[in-house]
PDB file of C-alpha atoms in Angstrom:
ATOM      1  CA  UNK A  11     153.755-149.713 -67.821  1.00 49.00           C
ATOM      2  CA  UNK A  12     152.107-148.259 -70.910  1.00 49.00           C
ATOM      3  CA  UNK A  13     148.955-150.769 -70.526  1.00 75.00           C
ATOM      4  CA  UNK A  14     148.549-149.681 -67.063  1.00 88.00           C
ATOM      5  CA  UNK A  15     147.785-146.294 -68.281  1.00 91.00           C
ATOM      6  CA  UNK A  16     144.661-144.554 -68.881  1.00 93.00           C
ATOM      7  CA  UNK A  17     144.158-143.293 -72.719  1.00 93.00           C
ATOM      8  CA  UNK A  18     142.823-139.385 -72.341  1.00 94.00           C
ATOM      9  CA  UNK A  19     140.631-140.723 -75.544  1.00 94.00           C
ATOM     10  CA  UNK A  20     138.901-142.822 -73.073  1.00 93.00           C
ATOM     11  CA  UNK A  21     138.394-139.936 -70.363  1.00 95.00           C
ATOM     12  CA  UNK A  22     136.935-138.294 -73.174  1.00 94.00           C
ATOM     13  CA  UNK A  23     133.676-141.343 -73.468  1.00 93.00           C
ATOM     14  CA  UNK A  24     133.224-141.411 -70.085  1.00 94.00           C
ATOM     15  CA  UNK A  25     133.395-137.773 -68.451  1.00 94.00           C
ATOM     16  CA  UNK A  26     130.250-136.650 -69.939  1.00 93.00           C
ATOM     17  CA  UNK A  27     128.904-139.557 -67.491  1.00 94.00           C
ATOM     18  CA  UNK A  28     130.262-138.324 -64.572  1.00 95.00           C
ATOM     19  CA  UNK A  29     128.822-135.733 -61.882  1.00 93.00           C
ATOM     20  CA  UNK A  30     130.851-132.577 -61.981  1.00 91.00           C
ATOM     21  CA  UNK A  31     134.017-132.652 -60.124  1.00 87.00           C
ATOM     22  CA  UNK A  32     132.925-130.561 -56.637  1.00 83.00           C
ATOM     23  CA  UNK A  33     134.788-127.317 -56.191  1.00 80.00           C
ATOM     24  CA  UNK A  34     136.712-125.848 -53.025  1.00 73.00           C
ATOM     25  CA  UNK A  35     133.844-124.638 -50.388  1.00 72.00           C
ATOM     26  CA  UNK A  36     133.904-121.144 -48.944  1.00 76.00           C
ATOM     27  CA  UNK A  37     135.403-122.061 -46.103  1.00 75.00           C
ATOM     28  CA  UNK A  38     138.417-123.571 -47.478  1.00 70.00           C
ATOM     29  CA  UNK A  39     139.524-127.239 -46.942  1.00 73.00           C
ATOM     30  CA  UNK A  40     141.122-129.962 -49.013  1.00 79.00           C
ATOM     31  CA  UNK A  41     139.608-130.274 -52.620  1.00 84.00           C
ATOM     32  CA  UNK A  42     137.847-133.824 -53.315  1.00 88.00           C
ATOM     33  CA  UNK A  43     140.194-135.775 -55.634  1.00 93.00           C
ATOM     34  CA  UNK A  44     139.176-135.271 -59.120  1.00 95.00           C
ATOM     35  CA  UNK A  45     137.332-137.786 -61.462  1.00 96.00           C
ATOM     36  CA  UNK A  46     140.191-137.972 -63.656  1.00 96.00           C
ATOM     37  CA  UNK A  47     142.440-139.257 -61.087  1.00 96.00           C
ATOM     38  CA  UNK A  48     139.941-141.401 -59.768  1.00 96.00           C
ATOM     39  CA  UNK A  49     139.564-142.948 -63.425  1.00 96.00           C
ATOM     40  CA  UNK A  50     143.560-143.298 -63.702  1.00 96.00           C
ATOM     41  CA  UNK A  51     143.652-145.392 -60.442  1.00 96.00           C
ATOM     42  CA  UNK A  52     140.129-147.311 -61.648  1.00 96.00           C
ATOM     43  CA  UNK A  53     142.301-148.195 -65.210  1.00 96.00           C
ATOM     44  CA  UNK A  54     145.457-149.303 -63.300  1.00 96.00           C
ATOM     45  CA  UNK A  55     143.952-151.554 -60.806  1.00 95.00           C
ATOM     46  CA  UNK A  56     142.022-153.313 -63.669  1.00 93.00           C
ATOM     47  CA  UNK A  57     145.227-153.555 -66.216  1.00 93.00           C
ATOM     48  CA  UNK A  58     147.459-154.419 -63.659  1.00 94.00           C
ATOM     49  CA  UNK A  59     145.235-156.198 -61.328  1.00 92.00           C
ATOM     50  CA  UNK A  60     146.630-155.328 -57.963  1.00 93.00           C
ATOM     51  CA  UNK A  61     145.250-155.106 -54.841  1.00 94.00           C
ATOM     52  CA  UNK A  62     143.222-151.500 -53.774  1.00 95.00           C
ATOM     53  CA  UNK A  63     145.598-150.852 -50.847  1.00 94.00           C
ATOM     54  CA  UNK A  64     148.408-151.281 -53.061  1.00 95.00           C
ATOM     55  CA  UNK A  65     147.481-148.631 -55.656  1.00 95.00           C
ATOM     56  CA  UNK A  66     150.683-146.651 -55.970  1.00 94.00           C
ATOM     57  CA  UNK A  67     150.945-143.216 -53.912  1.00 91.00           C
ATOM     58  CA  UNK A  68     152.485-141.193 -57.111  1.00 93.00           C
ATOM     59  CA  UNK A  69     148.158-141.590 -58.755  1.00 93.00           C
ATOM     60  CA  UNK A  70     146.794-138.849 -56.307  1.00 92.00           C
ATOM     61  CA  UNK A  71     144.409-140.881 -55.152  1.00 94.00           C
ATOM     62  CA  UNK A  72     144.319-143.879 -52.962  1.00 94.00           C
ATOM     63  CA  UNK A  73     142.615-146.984 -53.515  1.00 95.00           C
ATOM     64  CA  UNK A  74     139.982-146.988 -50.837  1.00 95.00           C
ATOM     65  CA  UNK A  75     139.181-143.339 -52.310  1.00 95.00           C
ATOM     66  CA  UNK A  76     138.933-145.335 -55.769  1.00 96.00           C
ATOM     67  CA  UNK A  77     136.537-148.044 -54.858  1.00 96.00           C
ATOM     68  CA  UNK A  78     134.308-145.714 -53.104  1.00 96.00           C
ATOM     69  CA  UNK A  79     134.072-143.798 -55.865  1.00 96.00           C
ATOM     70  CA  UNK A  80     133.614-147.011 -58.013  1.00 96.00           C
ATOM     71  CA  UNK A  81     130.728-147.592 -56.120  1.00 94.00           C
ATOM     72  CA  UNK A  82     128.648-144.680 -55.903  1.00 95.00           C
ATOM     73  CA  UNK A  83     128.745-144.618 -60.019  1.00 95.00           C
ATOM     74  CA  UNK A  84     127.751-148.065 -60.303  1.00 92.00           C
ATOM     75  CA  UNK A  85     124.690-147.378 -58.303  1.00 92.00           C
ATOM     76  CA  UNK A  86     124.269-144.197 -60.301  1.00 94.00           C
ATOM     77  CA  UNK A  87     124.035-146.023 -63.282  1.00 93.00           C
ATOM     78  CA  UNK A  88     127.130-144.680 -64.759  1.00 94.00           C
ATOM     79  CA  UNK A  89     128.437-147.943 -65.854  1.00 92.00           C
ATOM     80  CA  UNK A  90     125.652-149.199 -68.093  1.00 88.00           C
ATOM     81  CA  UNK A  91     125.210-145.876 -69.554  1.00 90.00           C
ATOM     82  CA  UNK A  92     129.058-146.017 -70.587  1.00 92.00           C
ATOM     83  CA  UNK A  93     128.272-149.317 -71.822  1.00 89.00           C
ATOM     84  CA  UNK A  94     125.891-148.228 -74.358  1.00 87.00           C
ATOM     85  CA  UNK A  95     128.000-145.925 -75.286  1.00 90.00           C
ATOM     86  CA  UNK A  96     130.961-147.957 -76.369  1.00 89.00           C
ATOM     87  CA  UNK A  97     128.607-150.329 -77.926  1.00 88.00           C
ATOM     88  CA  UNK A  98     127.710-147.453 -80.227  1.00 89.00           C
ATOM     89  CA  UNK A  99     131.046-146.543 -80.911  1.00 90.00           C
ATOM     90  CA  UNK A 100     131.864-149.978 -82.137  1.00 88.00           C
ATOM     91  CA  UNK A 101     129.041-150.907 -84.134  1.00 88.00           C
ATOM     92  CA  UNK A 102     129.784-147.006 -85.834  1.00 90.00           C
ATOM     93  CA  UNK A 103     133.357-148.485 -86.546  1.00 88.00           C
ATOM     94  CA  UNK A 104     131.531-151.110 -87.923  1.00 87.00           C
ATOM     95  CA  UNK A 105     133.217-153.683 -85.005  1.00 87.00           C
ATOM     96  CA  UNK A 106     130.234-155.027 -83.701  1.00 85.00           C
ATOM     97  CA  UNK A 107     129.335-158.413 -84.669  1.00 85.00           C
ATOM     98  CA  UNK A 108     125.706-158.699 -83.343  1.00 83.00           C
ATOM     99  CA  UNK A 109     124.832-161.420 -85.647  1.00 86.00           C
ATOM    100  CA  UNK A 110     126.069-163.993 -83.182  1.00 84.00           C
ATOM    101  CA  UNK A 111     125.336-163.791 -79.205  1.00 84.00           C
ATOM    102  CA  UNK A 112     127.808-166.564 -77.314  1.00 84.00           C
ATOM    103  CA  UNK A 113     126.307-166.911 -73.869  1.00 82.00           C
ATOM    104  CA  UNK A 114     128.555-168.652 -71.170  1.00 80.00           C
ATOM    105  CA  UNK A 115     128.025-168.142 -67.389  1.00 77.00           C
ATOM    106  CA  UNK A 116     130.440-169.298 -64.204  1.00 77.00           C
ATOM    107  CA  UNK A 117     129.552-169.974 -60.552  1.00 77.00           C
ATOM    108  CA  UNK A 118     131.328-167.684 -58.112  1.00 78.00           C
ATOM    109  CA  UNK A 119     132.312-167.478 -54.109  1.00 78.00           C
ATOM    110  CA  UNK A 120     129.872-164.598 -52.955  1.00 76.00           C
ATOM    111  CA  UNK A 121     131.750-163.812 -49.231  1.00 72.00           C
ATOM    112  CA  UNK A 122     129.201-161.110 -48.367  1.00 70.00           C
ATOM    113  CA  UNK A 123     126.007-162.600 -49.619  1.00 69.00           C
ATOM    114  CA  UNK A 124     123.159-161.109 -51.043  1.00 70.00           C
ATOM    115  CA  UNK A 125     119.891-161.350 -52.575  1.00 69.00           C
ATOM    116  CA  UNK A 126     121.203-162.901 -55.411  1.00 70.00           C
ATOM    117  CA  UNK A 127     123.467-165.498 -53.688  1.00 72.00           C
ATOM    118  CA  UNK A 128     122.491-169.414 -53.415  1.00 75.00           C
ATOM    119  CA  UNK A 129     124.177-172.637 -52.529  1.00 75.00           C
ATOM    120  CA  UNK A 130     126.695-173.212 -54.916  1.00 72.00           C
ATOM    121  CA  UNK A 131     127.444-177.004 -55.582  1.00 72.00           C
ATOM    122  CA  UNK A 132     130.914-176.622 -56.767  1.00 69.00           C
ATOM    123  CA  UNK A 133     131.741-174.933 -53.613  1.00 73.00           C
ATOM    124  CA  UNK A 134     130.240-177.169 -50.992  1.00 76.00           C
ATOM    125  CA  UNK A 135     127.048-175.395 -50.676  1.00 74.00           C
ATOM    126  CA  UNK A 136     128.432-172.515 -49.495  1.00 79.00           C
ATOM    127  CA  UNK A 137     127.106-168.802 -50.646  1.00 78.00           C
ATOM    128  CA  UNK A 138     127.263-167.802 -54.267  1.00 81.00           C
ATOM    129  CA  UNK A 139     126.335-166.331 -57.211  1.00 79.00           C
ATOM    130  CA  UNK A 140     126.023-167.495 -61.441  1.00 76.00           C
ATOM    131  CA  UNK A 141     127.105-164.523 -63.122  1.00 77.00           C
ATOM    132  CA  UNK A 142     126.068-164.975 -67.269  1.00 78.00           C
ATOM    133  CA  UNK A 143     127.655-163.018 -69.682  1.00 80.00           C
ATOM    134  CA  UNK A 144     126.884-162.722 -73.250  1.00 82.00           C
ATOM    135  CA  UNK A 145     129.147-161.471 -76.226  1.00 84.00           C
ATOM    136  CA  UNK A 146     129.087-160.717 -79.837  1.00 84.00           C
ATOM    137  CA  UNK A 147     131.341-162.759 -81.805  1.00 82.00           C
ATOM    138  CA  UNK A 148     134.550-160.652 -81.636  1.00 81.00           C
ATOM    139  CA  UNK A 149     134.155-161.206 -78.014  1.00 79.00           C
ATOM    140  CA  UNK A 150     132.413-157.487 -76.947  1.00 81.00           C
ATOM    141  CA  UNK A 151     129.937-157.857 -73.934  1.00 75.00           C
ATOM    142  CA  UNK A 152     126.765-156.905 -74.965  1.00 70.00           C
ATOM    143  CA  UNK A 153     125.125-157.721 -71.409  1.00 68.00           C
ATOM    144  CA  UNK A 154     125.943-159.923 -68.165  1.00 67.00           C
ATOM    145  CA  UNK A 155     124.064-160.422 -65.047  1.00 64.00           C
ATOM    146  CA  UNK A 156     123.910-162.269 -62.010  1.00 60.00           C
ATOM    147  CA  UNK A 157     121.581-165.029 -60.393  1.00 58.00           C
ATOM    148  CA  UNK A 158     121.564-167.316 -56.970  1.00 56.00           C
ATOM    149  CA  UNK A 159     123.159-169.958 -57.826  1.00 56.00           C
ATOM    150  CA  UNK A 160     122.815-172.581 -58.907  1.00 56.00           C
ATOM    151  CA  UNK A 161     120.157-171.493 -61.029  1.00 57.00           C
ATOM    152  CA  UNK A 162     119.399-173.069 -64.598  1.00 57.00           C
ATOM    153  CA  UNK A 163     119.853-170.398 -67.299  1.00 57.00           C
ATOM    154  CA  UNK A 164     116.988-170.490 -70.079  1.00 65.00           C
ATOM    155  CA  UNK A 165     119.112-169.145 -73.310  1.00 67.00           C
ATOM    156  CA  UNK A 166     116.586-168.203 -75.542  1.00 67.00           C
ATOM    157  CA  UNK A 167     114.439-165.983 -72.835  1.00 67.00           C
ATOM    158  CA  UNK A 168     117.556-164.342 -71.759  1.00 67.00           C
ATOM    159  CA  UNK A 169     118.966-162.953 -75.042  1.00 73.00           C
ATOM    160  CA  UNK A 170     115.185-161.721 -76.097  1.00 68.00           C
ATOM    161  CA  UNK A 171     115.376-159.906 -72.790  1.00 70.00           C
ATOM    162  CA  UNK A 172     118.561-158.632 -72.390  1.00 74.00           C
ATOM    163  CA  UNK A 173     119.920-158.614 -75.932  1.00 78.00           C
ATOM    164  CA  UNK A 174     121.068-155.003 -76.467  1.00 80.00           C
ATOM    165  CA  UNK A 175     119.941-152.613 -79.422  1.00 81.00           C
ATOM    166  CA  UNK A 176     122.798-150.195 -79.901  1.00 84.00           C
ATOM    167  CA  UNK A 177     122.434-146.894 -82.188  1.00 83.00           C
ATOM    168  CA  UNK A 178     125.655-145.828 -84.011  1.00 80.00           C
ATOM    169  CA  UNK A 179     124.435-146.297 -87.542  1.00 81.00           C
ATOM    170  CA  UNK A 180     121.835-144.967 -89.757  1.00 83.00           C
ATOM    171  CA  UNK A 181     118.861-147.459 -89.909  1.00 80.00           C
ATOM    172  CA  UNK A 182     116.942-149.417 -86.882  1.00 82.00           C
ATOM    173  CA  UNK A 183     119.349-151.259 -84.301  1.00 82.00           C
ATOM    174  CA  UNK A 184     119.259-155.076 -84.541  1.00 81.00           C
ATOM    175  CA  UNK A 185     116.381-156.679 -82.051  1.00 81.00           C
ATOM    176  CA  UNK A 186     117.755-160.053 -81.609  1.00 80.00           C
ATOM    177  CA  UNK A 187     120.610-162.070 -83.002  1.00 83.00           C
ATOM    178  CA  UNK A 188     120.267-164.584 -85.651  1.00 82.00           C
ATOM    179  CA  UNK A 189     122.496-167.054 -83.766  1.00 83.00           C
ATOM    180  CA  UNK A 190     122.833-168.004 -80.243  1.00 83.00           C
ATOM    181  CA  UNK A 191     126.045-170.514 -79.158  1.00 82.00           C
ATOM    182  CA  UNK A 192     125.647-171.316 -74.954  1.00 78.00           C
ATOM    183  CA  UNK A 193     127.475-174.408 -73.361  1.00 72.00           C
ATOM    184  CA  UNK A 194     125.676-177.979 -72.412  1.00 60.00           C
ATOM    185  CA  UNK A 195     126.334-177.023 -69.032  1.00 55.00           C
ATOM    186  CA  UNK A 196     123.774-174.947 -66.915  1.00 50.00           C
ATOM    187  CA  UNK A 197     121.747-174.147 -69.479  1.00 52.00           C
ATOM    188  CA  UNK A 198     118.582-175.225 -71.044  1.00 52.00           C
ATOM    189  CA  UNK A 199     116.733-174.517 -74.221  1.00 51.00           C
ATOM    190  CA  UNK A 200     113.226-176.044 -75.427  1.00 51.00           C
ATOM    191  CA  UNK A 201     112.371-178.151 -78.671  1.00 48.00           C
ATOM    192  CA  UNK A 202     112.902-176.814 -81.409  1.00 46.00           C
ATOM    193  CA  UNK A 203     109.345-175.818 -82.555  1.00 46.00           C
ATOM    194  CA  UNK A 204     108.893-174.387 -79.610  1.00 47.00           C
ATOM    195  CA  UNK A 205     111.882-172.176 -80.059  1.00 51.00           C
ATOM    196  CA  UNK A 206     110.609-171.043 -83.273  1.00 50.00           C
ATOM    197  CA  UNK A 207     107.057-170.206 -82.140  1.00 54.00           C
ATOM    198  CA  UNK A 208     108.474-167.761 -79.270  1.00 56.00           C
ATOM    199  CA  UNK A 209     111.467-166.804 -80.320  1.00 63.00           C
ATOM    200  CA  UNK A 210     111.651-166.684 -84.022  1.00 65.00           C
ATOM    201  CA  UNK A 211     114.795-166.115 -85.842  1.00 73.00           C
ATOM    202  CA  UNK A 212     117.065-167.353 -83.346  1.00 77.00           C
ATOM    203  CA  UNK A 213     119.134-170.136 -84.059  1.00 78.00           C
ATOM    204  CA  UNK A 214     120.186-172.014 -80.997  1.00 76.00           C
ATOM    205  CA  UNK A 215     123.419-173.656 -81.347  1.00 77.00           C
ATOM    206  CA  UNK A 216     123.792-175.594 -77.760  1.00 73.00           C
ATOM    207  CA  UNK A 217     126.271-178.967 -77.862  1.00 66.00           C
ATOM    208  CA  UNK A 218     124.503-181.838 -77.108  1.00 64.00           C
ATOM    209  CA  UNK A 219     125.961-184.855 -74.703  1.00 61.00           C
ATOM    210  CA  UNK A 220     128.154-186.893 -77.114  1.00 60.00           C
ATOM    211  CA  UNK A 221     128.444-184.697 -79.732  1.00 60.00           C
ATOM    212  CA  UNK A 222     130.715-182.396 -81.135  1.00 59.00           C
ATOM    213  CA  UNK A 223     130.225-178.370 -81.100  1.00 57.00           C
ATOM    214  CA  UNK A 224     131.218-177.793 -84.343  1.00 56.00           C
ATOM    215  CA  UNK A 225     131.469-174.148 -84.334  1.00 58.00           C
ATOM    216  CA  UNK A 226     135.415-173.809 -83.708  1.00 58.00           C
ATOM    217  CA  UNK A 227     134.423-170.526 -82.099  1.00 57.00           C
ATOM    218  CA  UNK A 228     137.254-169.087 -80.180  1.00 53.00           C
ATOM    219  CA  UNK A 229     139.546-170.615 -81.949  1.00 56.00           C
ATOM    220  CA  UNK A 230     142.858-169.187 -83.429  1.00 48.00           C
ATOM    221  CA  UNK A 231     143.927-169.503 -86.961  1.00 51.00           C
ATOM    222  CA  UNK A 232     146.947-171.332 -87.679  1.00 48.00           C
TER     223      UNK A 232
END
């Protein structure tokens, strides 16, 4: 399965992010599975979306290995430092659309709790969390996060605080966008003056009841 497999140019982004792979000790033993293997099983279980136990034995490395792994680099920061760095790469290709944020956000099951869990009223009132995610226009995350649900998301505050500014180019990275499209659902903005007073040039573009959207965003040509 070609999609299933990791492209070395992608190794390439992210190994600079990684701690050193830890050699042999002096007294001998089995050598800890590589981070290139780790990121080969990490790429197949996301492009093929099986389970961790079922990670093929042919990888090297299993996929309780894997998620461990997975987990000591997110709280390393590794992640949102690789971010960044893809960011940069596609606003250097000149495939970053950061004109236009598009914030959506979706209530999910949160089994183990948390700080940031709440009761979620399309589940009952049982546990979970609103996860927001915002985009550029072609669709490339610029940021998401996570809040007890069923908290309200303010649109405006949220993109001045969380709106990346990504290098890549010559020239100062983009502060804010001049557009911001969000669903009626879950989220709130203020009048319009008020927008304009604290968050100037930012355009909110939120559906009203009734009305029609307009934008035709995500839409394919035909």
């Amino acid at each position: 399965m070609a999609s299933a497999r990791m492209p070395e140019e992608f190794f390439d982004v992210v190994a600079h992010h990684l701690p050193p792979d830890e050699p042999v000790g002096p007294d001998g033993g089995r050598p800890r599975v590589s981070n290139h293997c780790v990121m080969k099983v990490l790429w197949y279980v996301l492009a093929t979306g099986c389970r961790w136990r079922d990670v093929p034995t042919e990888m090297g490395c299993c996929g309780e290995t894997a998620r461990s792994r997975l987990r000591l680099w997110e709280e390393a920061g590794i992640w949102a430092r690789l971010h960044v760095d893809l960011l940069g790469l596609l606003r250097r290709d000149g495939e970053l659309e950061h004109d236009t944020a598009i914030v959506d956000a979706v209530l999910i099951r949160a089994h183990g709790g948390g700080d940031k869990t709440g009761p979620n009223p399309a589940d009952r009132g049982k546990p979970g969390t609103k996860q927001t995610l915002m985009v550029d226009k072609g669709g490339a995350g610029d940021r998401d996060g996570r809040r007890p649900a069923p908290a309200t998301t303010q649109i405006l505050p949220l993109v001045a605080l969380a709106f990346p500014q990504v290098a890549g180019r010559p020239g100062r990275p983009r502060k804010a966008p001049d557009t911001v499209y969000a669903p009626m659902r879950g989220t709130t903005v203020k009048r319009p003056a008020t927008c304009s007073r604290h968050h100037p040039g930012i355009e909110p573009r939120i559906r009203r009841r009734g009305t029609v959207h307009g934008s035709r965003l995500g839409r394919i040509a035909g």
